[in-house]
XYZ file of C-alpha atoms in Angstrom:
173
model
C -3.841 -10.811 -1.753
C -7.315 -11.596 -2.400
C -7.761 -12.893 1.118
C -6.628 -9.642 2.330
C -9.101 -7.808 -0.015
C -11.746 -9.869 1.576
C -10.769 -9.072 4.564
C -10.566 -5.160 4.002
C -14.097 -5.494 2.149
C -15.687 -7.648 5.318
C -14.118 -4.740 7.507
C -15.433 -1.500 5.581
C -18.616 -3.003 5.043
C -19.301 -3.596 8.972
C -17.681 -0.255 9.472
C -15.116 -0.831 11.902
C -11.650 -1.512 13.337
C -10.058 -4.717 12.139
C -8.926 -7.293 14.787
C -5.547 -8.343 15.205
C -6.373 -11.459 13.065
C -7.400 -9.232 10.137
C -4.650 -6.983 10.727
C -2.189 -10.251 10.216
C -4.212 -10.991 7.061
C -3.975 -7.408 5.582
C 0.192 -7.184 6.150
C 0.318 -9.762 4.077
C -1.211 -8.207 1.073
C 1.701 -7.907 -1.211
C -0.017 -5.811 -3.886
C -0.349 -6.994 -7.979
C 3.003 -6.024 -9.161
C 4.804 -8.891 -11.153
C 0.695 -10.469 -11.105
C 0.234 -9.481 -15.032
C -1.183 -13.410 -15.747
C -3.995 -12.491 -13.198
C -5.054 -9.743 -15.314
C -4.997 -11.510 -18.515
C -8.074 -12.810 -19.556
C -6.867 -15.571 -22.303
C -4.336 -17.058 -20.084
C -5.117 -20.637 -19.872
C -3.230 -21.096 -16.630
C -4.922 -18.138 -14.518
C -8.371 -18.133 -15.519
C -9.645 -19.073 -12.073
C -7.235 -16.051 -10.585
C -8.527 -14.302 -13.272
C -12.413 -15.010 -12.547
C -12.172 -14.304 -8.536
C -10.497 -11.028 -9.782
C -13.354 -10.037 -11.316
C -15.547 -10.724 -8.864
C -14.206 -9.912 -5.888
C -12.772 -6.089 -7.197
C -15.578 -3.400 -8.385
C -14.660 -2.196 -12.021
C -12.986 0.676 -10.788
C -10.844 -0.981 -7.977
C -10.229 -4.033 -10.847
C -8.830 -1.256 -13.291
C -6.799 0.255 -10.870
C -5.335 -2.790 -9.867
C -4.782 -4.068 -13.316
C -2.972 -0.782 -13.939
C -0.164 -1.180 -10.948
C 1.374 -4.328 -12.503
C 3.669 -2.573 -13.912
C 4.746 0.401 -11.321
C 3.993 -1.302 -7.865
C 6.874 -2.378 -6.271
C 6.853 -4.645 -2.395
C 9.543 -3.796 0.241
C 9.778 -6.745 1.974
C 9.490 -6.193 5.815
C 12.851 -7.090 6.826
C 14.279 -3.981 4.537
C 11.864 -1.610 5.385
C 13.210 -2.907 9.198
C 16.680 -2.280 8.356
C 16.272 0.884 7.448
C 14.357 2.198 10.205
C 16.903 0.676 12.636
C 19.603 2.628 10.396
C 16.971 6.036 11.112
C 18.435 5.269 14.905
C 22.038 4.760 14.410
C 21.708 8.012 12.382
C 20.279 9.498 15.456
C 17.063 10.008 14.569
C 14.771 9.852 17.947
C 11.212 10.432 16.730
C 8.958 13.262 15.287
C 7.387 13.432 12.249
C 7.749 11.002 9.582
C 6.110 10.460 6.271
C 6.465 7.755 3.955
C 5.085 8.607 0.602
C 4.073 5.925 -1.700
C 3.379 3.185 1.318
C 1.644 1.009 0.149
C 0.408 -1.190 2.598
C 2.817 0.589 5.058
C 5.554 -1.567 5.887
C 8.232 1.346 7.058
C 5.020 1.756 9.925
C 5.111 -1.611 10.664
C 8.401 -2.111 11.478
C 9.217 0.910 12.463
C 11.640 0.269 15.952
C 10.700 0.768 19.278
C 12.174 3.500 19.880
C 10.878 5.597 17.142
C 7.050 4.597 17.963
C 5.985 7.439 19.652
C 6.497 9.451 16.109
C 3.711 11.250 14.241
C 3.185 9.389 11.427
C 1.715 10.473 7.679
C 1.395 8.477 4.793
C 0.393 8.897 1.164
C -0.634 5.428 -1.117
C -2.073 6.285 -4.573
C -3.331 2.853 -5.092
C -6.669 2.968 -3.251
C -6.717 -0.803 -2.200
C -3.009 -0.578 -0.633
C -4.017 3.260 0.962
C -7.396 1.872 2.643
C -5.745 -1.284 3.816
C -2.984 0.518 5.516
C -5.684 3.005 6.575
C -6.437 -0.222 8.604
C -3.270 -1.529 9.782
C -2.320 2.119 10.893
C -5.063 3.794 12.113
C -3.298 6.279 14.489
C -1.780 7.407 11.217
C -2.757 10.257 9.079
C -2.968 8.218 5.362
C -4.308 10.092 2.434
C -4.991 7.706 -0.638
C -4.173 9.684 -3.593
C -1.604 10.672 -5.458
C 1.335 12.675 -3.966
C 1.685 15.636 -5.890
C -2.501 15.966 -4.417
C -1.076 16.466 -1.201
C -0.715 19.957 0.701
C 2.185 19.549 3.446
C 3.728 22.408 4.948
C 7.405 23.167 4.171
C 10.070 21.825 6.457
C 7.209 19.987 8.450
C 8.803 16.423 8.134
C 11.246 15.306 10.263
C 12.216 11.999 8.030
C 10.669 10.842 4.883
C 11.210 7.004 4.431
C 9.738 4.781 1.465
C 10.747 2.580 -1.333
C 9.339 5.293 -4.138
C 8.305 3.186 -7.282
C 11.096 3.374 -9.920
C 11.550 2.801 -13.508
C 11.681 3.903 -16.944
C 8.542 4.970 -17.819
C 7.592 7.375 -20.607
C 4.595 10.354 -19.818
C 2.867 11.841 -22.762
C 0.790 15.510 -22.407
C-alpha cells in the first residue's frame, strides 16, 4: 500500500500517465481495511507503519484513510475474474458497465476479453482508491465521490458489477 501511494503521489505530481511498472505497483494497493494497528498511535508493534503513515498521507487523505478500516472491503482479483467470466456465460457481450464502489478497480482489470471493448464507469468514494484507479483505468469514466453524488441516467447501464461494502453499521441524523 504505501508503495503504491508513492507511486500515485510521484505520478500526480509529474502530471502524467503511469507506466506499466507503476500500473503493476498501483493493482497491488489493497486498501486499509483490516489495517486498524497502522492507525493506532500507541501500538508498540506498528509505530514505524504508523510514522510513514503520517508522513506520507496529507491530514485529509490520513483521516480518510483511517476512517475506511472499518467499511473497505478487497475483492481479490481472481473473484472479481470469476464473475466477469460468469457476465459471458450469462450472455452478456459488452456495453455499458459500471461498478460502483471500485475501489482500485479490480472488476476493470480482469474484466475478459471479450467484454473489453465495453464503456466503462466507475464510482470509488475513498479518494486514494478513486485516483489510483483513475490511473490504472484511464479510458474509464471514474468519479471519486460518493455514489448517491452521482447523476446517471435511468436504464443507461447495461451491467453493474462490484463487491458493494457490507455490514452492520448504525447511521445517526
Amino acid at each position: 500500500n504505501v508503495e503504491a501511494v508513492k507511486v500515485l503521489k510521484q505520478v500526480e505530481a509529474e502530471r502524467r500517465h503511469a507506466t506499466p511498472e507503476e500500473q503493476e505497483i498501483l493493482a497491488g494497493y489493497a486498501g486499509w481495511g483490516g489495517t486498524s494497528q497502522a492507525f493506532d498511535e500507541k501500538n508498540e508493534s506498528w509505530q514505524k507503519e504508523y510514522a510513514e503513515l503520517k508522513t506520507l498521507l496529507s491530514p485529509e487523505e490520513y483521516r480518510e484513510a483511517r476512517a475506511t478500516v472499518t467499511p473497505a472491503f478487497y475483492t481479490p482479483p481472481e473473484v472479481a475474474a470469476a464473475i466477469g467470466e460468469a457476465l459471458v456465460q450469462f450472455g452478456f457481450a459488452g456495453g455499458n458497465v459500471l461498478e460502483p464502489s471500485m475501489g482500485t478497480g479490480h472488476f476493470f482489470g480482469t474484466m475478459p476479453g471479450q467484454l473489453r471493448g465495453s464503456r466503462l464507469f466507475g464510482v470509488e468514494k475513498d479518494n486514494i482508491s478513486g485516483r489510483i484507479a483513475k490511473l490504472l483505468y484511464p479510458q474509464a469514466d471514474i468519479q471519486v465521490k460518493g455514489f448517491e453524488e452521482t447523476d446517471f441516467s435511468d436504464n443507461f447501464f447495461d451491467v453493474v458489477v462490484g463487491n458493494v461494502p457490507f455490514g452492520y453499521f448504525k447511521f445517526y441524523v
